[in-house]
Short mmCIF file of C-alpha atoms in Angstrom, two decimals:
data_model
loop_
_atom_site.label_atom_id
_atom_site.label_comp_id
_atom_site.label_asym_id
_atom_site.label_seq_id
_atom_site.Cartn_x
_atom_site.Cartn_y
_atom_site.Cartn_z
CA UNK S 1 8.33 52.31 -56.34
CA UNK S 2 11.00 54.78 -55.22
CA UNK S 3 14.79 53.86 -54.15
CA UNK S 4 13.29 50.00 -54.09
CA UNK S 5 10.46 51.09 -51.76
CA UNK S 6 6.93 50.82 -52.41
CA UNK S 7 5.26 54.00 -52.37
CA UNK S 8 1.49 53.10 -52.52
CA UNK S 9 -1.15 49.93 -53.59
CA UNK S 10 -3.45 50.46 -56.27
CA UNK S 11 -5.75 47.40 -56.01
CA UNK S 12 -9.29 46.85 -58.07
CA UNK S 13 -11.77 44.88 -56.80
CA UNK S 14 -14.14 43.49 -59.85
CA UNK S 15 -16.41 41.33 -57.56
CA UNK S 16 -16.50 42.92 -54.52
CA UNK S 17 -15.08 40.08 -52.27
CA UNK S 18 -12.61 40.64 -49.38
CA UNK S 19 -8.77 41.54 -49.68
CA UNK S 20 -6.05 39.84 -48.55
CA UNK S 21 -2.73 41.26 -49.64
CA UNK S 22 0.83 41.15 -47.79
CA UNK S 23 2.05 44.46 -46.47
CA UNK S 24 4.88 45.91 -48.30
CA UNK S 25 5.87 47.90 -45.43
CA UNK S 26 6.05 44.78 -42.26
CA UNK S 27 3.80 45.84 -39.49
CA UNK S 28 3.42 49.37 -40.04
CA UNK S 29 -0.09 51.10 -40.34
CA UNK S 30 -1.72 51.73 -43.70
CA UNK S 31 -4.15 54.34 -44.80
CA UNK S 32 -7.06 52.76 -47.35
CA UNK S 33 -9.19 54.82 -49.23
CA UNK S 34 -11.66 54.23 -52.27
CA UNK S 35 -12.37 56.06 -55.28
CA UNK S 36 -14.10 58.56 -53.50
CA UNK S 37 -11.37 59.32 -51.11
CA UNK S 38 -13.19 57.71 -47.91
CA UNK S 39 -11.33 56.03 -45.64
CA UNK S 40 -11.50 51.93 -45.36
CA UNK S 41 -11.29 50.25 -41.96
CA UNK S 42 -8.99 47.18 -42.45
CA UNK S 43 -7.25 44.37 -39.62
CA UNK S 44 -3.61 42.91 -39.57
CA UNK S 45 -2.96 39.47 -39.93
CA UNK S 46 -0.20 37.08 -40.86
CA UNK S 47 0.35 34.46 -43.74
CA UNK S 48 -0.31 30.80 -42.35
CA UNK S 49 3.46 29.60 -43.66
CA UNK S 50 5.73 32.46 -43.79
CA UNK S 51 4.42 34.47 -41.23
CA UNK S 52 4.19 37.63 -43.47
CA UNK S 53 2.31 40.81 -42.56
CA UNK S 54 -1.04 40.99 -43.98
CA UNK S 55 -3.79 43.59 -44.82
CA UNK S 56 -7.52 42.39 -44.63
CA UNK S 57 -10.28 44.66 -45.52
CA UNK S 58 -13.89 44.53 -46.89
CA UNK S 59 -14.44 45.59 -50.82
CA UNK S 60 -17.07 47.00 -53.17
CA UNK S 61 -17.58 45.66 -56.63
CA UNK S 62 -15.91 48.12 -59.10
CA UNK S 63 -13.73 50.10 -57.06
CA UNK S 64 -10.70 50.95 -57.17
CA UNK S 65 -8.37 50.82 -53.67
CA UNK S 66 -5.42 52.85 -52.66
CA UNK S 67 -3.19 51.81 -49.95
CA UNK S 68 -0.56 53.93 -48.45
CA UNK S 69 1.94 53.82 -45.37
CA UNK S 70 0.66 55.72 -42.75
CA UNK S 71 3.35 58.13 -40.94
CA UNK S 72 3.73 56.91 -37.24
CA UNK S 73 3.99 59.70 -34.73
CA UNK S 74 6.91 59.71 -31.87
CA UNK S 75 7.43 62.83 -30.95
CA UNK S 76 5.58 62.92 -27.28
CA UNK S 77 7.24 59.78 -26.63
CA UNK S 78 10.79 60.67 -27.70
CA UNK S 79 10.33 64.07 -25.75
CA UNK S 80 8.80 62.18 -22.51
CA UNK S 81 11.68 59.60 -22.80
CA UNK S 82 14.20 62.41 -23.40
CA UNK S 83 12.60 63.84 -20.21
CA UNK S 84 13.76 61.25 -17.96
CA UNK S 85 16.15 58.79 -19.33
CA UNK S 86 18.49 60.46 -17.40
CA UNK S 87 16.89 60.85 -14.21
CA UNK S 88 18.91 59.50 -11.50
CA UNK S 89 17.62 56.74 -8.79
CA UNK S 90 18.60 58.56 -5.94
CA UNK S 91 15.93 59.73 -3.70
CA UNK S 92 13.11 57.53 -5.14
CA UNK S 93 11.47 54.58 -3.55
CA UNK S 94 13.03 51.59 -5.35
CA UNK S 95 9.82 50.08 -6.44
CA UNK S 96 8.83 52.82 -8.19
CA UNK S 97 12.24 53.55 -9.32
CA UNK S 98 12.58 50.01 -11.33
CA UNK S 99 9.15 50.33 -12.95
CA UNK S 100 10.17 53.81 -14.17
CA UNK S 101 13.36 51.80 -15.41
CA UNK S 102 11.14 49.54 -16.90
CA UNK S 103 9.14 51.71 -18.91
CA UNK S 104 11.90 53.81 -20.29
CA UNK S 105 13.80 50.40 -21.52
CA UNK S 106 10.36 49.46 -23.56
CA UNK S 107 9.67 53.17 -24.69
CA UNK S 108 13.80 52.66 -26.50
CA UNK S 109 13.31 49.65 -27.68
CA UNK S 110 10.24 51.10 -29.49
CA UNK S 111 11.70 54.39 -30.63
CA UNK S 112 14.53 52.25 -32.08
CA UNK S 113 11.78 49.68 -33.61
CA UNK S 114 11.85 51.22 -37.42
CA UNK S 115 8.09 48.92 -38.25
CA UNK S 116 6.87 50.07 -34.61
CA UNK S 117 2.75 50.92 -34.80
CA UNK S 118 0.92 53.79 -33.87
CA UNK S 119 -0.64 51.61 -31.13
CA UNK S 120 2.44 50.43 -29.95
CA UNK S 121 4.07 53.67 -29.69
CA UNK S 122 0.87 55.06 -27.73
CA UNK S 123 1.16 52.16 -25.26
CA UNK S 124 4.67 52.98 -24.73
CA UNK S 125 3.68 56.10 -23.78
CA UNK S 126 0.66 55.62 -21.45
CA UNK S 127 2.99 53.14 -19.91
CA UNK S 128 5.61 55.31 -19.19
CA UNK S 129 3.51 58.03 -17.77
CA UNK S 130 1.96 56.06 -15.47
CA UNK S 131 5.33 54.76 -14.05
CA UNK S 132 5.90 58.63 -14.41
CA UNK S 133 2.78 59.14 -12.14
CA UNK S 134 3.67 56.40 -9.91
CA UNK S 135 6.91 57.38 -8.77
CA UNK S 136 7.95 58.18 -5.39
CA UNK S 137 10.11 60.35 -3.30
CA UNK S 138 12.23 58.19 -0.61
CA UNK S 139 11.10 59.61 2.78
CA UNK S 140 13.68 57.60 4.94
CA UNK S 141 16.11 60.61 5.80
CA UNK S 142 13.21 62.83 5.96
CA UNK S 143 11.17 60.33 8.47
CA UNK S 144 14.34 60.02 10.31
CA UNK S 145 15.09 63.67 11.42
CA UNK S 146 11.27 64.21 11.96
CA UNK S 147 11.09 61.93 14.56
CA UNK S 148 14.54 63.04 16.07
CA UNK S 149 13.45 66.41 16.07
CA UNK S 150 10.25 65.79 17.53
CA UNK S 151 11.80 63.96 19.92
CA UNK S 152 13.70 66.91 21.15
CA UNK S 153 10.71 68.88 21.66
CA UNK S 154 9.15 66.40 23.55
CA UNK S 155 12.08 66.33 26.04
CA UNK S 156 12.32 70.09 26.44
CA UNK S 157 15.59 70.77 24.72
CA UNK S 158 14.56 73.37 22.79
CA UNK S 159 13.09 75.43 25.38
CA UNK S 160 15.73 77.27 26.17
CA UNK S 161 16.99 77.83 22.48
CA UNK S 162 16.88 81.42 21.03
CA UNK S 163 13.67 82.28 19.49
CA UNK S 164 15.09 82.08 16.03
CA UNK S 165 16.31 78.51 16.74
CA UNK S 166 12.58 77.60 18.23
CA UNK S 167 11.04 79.53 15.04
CA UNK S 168 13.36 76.90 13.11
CA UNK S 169 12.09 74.22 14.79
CA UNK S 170 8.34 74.60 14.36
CA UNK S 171 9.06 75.39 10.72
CA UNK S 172 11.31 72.70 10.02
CA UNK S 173 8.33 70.10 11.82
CA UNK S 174 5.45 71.37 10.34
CA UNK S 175 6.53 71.41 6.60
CA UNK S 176 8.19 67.65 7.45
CA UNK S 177 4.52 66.41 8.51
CA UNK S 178 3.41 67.72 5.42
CA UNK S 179 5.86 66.44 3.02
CA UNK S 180 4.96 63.11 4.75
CA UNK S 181 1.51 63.30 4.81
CA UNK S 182 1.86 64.07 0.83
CA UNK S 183 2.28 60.63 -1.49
CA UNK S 184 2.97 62.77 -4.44
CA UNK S 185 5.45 65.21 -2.69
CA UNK S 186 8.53 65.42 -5.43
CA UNK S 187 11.95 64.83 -5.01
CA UNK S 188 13.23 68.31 -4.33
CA UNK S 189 10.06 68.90 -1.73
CA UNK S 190 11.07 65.49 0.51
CA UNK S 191 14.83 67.14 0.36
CA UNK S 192 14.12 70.86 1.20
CA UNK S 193 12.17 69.65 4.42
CA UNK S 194 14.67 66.82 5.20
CA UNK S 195 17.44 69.51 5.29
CA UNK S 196 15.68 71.93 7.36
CA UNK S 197 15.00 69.50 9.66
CA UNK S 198 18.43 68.57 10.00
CA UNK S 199 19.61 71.98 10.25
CA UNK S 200 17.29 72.76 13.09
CA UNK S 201 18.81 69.85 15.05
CA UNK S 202 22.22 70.93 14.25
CA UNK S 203 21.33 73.71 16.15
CA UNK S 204 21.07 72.24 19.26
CA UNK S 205 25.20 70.48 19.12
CA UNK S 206 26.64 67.30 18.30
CA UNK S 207 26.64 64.41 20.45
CA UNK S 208 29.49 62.74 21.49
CA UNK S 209 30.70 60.55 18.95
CA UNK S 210 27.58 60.30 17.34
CA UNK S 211 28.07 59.89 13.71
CA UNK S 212 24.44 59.72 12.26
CA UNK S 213 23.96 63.42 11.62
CA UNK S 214 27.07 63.57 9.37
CA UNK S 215 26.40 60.30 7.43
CA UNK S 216 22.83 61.60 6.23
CA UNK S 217 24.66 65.08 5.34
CA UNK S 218 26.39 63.02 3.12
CA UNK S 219 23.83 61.20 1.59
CA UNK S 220 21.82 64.63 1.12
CA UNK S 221 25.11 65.80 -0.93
CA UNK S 222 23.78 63.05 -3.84
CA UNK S 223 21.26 65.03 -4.47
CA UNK S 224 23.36 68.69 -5.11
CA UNK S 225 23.94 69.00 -9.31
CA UNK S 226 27.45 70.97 -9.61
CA UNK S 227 26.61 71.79 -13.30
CA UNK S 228 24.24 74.18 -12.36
CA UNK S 229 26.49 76.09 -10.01
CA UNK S 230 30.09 78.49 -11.03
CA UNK S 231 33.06 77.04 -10.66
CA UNK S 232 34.15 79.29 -7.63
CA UNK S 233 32.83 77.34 -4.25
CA UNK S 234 33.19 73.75 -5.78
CA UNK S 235 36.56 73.05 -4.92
CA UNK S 236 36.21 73.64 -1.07
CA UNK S 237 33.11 72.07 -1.84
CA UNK S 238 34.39 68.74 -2.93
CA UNK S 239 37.05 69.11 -0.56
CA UNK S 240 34.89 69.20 2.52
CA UNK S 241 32.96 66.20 1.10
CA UNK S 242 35.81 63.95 0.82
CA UNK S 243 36.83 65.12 4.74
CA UNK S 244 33.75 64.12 5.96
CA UNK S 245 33.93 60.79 3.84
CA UNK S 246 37.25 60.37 5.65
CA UNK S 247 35.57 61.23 8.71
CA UNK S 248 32.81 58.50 8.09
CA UNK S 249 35.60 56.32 7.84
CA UNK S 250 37.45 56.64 10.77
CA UNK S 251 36.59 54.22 13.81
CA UNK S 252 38.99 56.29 15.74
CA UNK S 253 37.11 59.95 15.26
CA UNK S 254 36.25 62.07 17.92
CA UNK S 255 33.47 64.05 18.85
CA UNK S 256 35.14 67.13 17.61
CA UNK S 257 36.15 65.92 14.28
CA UNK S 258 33.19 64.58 13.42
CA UNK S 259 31.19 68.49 14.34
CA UNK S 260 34.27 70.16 12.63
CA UNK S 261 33.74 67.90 9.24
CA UNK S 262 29.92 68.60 9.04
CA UNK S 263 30.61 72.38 9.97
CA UNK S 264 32.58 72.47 6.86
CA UNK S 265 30.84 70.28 4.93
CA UNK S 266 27.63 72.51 5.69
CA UNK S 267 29.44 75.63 4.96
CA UNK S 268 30.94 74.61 1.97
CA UNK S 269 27.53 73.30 0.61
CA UNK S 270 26.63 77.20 1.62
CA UNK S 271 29.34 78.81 -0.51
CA UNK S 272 27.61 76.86 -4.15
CA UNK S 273 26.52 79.53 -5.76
CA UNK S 274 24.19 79.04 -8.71
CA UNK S 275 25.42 80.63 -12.30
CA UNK S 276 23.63 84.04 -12.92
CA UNK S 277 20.64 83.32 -15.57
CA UNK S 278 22.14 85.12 -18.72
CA UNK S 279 18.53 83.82 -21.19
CA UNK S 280 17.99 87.69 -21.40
CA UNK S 281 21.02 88.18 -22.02
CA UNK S 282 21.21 85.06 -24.67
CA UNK S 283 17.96 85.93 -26.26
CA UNK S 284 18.81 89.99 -27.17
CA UNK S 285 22.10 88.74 -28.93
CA UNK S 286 20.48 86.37 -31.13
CA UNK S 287 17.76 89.42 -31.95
CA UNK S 288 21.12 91.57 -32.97
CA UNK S 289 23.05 89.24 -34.58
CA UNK S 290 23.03 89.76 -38.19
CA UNK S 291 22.18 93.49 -38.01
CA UNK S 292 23.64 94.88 -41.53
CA UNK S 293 25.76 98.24 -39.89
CA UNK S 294 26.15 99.30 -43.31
CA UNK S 295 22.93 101.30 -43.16
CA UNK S 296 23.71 103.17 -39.98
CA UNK S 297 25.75 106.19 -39.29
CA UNK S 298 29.55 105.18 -38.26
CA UNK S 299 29.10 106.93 -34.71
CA UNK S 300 25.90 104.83 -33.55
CA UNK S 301 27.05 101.60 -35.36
CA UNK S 302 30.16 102.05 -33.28
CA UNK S 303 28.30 102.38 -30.25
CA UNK S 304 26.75 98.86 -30.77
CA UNK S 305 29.57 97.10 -31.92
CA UNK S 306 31.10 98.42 -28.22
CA UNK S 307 28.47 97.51 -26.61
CA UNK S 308 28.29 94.10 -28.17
CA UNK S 309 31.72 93.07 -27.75
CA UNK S 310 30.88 94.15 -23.59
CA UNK S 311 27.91 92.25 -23.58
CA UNK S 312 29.37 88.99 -25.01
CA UNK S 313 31.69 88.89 -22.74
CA UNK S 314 29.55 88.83 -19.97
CA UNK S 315 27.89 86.24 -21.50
CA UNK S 316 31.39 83.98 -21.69
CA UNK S 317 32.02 84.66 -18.19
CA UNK S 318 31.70 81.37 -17.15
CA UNK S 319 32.30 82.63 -13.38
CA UNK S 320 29.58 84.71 -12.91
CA UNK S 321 27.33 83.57 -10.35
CA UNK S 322 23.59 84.48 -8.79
CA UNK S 323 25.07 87.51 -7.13
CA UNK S 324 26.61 88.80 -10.21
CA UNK S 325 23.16 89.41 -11.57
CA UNK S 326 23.33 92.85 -11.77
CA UNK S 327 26.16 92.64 -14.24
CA UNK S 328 24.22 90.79 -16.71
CA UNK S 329 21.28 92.89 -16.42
CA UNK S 330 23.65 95.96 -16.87
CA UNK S 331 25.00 94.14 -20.20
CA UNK S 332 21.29 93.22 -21.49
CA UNK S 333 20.50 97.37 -20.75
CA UNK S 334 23.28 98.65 -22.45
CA UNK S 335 23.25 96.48 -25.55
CA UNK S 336 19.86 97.49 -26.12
CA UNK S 337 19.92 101.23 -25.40
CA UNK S 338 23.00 101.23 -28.37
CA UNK S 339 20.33 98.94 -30.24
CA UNK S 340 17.82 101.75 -30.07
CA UNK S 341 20.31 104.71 -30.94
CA UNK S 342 21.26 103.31 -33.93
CA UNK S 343 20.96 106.12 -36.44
CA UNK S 344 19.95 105.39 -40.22
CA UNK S 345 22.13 107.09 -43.06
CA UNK S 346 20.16 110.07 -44.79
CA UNK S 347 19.14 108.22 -48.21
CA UNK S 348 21.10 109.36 -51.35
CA UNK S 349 19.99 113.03 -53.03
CA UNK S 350 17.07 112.98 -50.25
CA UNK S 351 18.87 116.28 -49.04
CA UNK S 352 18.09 119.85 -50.62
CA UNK S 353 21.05 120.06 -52.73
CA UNK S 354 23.82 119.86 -49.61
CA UNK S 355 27.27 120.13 -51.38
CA UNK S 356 30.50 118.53 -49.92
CA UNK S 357 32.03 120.14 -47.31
CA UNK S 358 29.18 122.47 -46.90
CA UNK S 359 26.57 122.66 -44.39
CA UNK S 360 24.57 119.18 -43.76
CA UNK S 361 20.87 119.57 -44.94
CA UNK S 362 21.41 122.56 -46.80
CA UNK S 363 20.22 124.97 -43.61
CA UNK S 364 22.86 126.91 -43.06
CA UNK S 365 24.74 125.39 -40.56
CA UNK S 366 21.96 123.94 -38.78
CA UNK S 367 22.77 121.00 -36.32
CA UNK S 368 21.55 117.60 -38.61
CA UNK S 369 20.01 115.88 -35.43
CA UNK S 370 17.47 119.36 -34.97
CA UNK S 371 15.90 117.91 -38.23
CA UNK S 372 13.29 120.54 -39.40
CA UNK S 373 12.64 121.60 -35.83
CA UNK S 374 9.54 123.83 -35.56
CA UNK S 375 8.20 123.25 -39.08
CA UNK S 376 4.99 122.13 -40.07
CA UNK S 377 4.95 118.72 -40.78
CA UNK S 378 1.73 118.81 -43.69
CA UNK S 379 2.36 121.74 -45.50
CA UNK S 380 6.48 122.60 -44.75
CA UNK S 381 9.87 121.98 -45.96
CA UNK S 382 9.11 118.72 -47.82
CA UNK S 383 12.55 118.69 -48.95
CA UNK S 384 14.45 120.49 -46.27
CA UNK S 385 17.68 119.63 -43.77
CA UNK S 386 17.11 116.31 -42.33
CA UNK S 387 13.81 115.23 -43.86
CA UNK S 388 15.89 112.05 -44.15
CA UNK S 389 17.35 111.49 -40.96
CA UNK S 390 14.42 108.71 -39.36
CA UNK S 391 13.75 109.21 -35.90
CA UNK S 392 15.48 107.56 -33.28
CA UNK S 393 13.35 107.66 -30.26
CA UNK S 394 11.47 104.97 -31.04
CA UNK S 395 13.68 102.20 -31.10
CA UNK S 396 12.63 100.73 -34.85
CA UNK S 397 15.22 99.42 -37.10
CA UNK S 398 12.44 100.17 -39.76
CA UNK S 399 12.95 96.51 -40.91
CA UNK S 400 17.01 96.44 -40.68
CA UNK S 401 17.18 93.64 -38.13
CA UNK S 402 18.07 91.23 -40.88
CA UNK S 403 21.13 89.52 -41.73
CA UNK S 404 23.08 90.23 -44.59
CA UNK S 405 26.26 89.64 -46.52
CA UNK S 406 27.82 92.74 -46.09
CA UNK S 407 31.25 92.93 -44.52
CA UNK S 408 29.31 95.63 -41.47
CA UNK S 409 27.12 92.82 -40.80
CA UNK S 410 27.13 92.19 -37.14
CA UNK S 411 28.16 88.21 -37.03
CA UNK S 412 26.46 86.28 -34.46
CA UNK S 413 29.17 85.43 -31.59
CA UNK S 414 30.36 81.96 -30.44
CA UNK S 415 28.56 81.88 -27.17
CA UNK S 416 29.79 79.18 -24.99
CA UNK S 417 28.32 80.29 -21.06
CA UNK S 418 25.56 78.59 -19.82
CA UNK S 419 22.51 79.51 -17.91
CA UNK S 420 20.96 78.33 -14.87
CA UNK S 421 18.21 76.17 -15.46
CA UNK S 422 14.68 75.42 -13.48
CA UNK S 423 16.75 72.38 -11.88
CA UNK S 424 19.12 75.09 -10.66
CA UNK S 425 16.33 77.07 -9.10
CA UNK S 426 15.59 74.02 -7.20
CA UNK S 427 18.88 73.28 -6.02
CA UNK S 428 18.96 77.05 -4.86
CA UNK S 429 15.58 75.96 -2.60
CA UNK S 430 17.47 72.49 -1.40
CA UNK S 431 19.96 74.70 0.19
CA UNK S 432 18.58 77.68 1.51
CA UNK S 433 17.99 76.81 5.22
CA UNK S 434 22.09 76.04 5.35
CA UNK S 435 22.87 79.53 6.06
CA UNK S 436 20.51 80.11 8.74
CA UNK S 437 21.23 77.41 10.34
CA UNK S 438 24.86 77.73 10.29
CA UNK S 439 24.76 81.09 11.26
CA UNK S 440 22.52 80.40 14.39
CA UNK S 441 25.39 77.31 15.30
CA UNK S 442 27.78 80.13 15.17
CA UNK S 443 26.35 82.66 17.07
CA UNK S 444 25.24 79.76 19.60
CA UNK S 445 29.30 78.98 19.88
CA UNK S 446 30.52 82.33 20.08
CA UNK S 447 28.87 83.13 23.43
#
């Protein structure tokens, strides 16, 4: 017994009858094994009065048992749960939704169950991925501007459209009828098709009065994550949301109002611009971080240090967006071209007698980066000008990329920007077919 916990059973069995003994450790599993170390199948039962825990298992005459707490493994449940605990309800199919709900309430109350078994923590699971499996994408919006857009076809309004506008159309149908036709169409697919559906109607003007179009802009606007987007665009954003709320509102709003509010409310969704992905970026100053300068000439561990302090920067620009790309690339491409210049110091009396103040490497004034230019390798100058001097093309640190104590030591910086994330990508998908169709509205209104 350790800290008033029982570590293991040692029990002997002299006439080989069954075992019955309470289990030290609740409901948990148990390992059994004999004196020969194989493995002893055993059931779980319960004392008739108390209602203890019990171990029941077959024995040998003779033997001797050993009984253990078996270690009960979580982790694909915690990182499933983790996975979706968070997921929001919007744009599911509320069945589906509430058994999801469901599952993740039992998969907590079993992570947070200290005596939980292996089995119970594997049904958790199995039933959580099946609610997983089982849920749904909400197809209402996307059934609604299907039909509405079919419905223009049918009557001939888009035959006099521009062809880009009838392109648009026949796009924006045909990947709707799929998304439909597809039970296990996700979230993000039933949205992308909804929206392009919606923007090829837009294309054809507002009705009168007619407040429909606007009120399922809005509810597509649930759906947009502002985390994954700069800062720069959200505010006129946010603004044009709460207009068009306003908008919704109003009894009193005319026709012109209501076009005007989902104009901007469409442009403004057009302007969120996702943050530039800086994991390159991330990932080479973690691999320099803790570089030990000290063993570097001053000029090239100079030339990093500038190039760090650039680079980090970029990476705590909080504002730099999708189209700034370029400027993180730039910053990954310059850190590591200073990374690969970095320049070993010549190793103490490696030299061929150089004297201070005299020439470097002994040669006669001969540059120390030509090295032994034009010697043979095997059989010259063994100890000649610059035999020490590693070279530099190749980009090794020769085993320097470790961290040290020294006070040249490159300390890893606080990094505090964030990086667009596979949720961000699909946000950039949900809201791709706003500038087309915006730009066709406009051209349509300028003539």
């Amino acid at each position: 017994m350790k800290d008033n916990t029982v570590q293991y059973i040692e029990l002997t069995s002299e006439k080989g009858t069954d075992a019955k003994i309470v289990n030290p450790w609740g409901n948990a599993d148990v390992t059994i094994t004999d004196s020969n170390g194989n493995k002893v199948e055993y059931t779980k039962g319960e004392t008739v009065n108390s209602g203890e825990k019990t171990i029941e298992f077959a024995t040998e005459e003779n033997t001797i048992y050993t009984i253990t707490e078996s270690g009960v493994d979580k982790t694909a449940l915690e990182e499933l749960y983790s996975q979706y605990k968070d997921e929001s309800g919007t744009g599911y199919v509320k069945d589906t939704w509430e058994l999801l709900q469901s599952a993740l309430d039992q998969a907590e109350t079993v992570l947070d169950q200290a005596e939980a078994s292996q089995e119970e923590v594997d049904a958790a699971y199995e039933e959580l991925q099946a609610a997983i499996s089982g849920l749904r994408a909400s197809k209402t919006n996307l059934e609604y501007f299907l039909n509405k857009a079919k419905e223009h076809v049918a009557n001939g309004d888009t035959e006099d459209l521009v062809e880009s506008v009838q392109k648009l159309f026949e796009e924006a149908i045909a990947e709707g009828e799929a998304a439909m036709a597809d039970e296990s169409a996700t979230k993000e697919e039933v949205f992308n098709a909804a929206f392009k559906l919606m923007k090829a109607i837009q294309a054809l003007g507002f009705k009168a009065g007619d407040k429909t179009d606007l009120e399922m802009a809005l509810d597509l606007t649930q759906m947009i994550d502002l985390d994954q987007y700069v800062e720069e665009g959200q505010a006129e954003y946010l603004s044009a949301k709460e207009n068009a709320e306003a908008v919704m509102a109003d009894g009193d709003a005319m026709q012109e109002e209501v076009n005007s509010a989902w104009q901007s409310l469409t442009d403004a969704m057009s302007g969120l611009r996702l943050k530039a992905d800086k994991a390159a970026l991330e990932e080479l100053l973690d691999s320099v971080a803790g570089l030990d300068l000290s063993k570097y000439t001053e000029e090239s561990a100079e030339a990093l240090r500038t190039a760090l302090a650039s680079a980090q920067q970029v990476f705590d620009d909080p504002a730099l967006s999708e189209d700034d790309q370029q400027v993180v690339d730039n910053a990954v491409a310059e850190l590591e071209a200073a990374e690969a210049r970095l320049v070993e110091k010549p190793e103490e009396g490696g030299g061929s007698g150089e004297t201070p103040g005299g020439d470097e490497g002994g040669q006669g004034g001969q540059d120390p980066d030509e090295g032994n230019q034009g010697q043979d390798p095997e059989g010259g100058n063994d100890s000649g000008a610059g035999s020490n001097i590693p070279d530099t093309d190749s980009g090794d640190l020769d085993g320097n990329d470790q961290r040290g104590d020294s006070a040249d030591t490159v300390e890893k910086a606080v990094k505090t920007g964030d990086t667009a994330s596979a949720a961000g990508a699909a946000a950039a998908m949900m809201l791709a077919g706003v500038l087309c169709g915006a730009a066709v509205i406009r051209k349509r209104r300028e003539k």
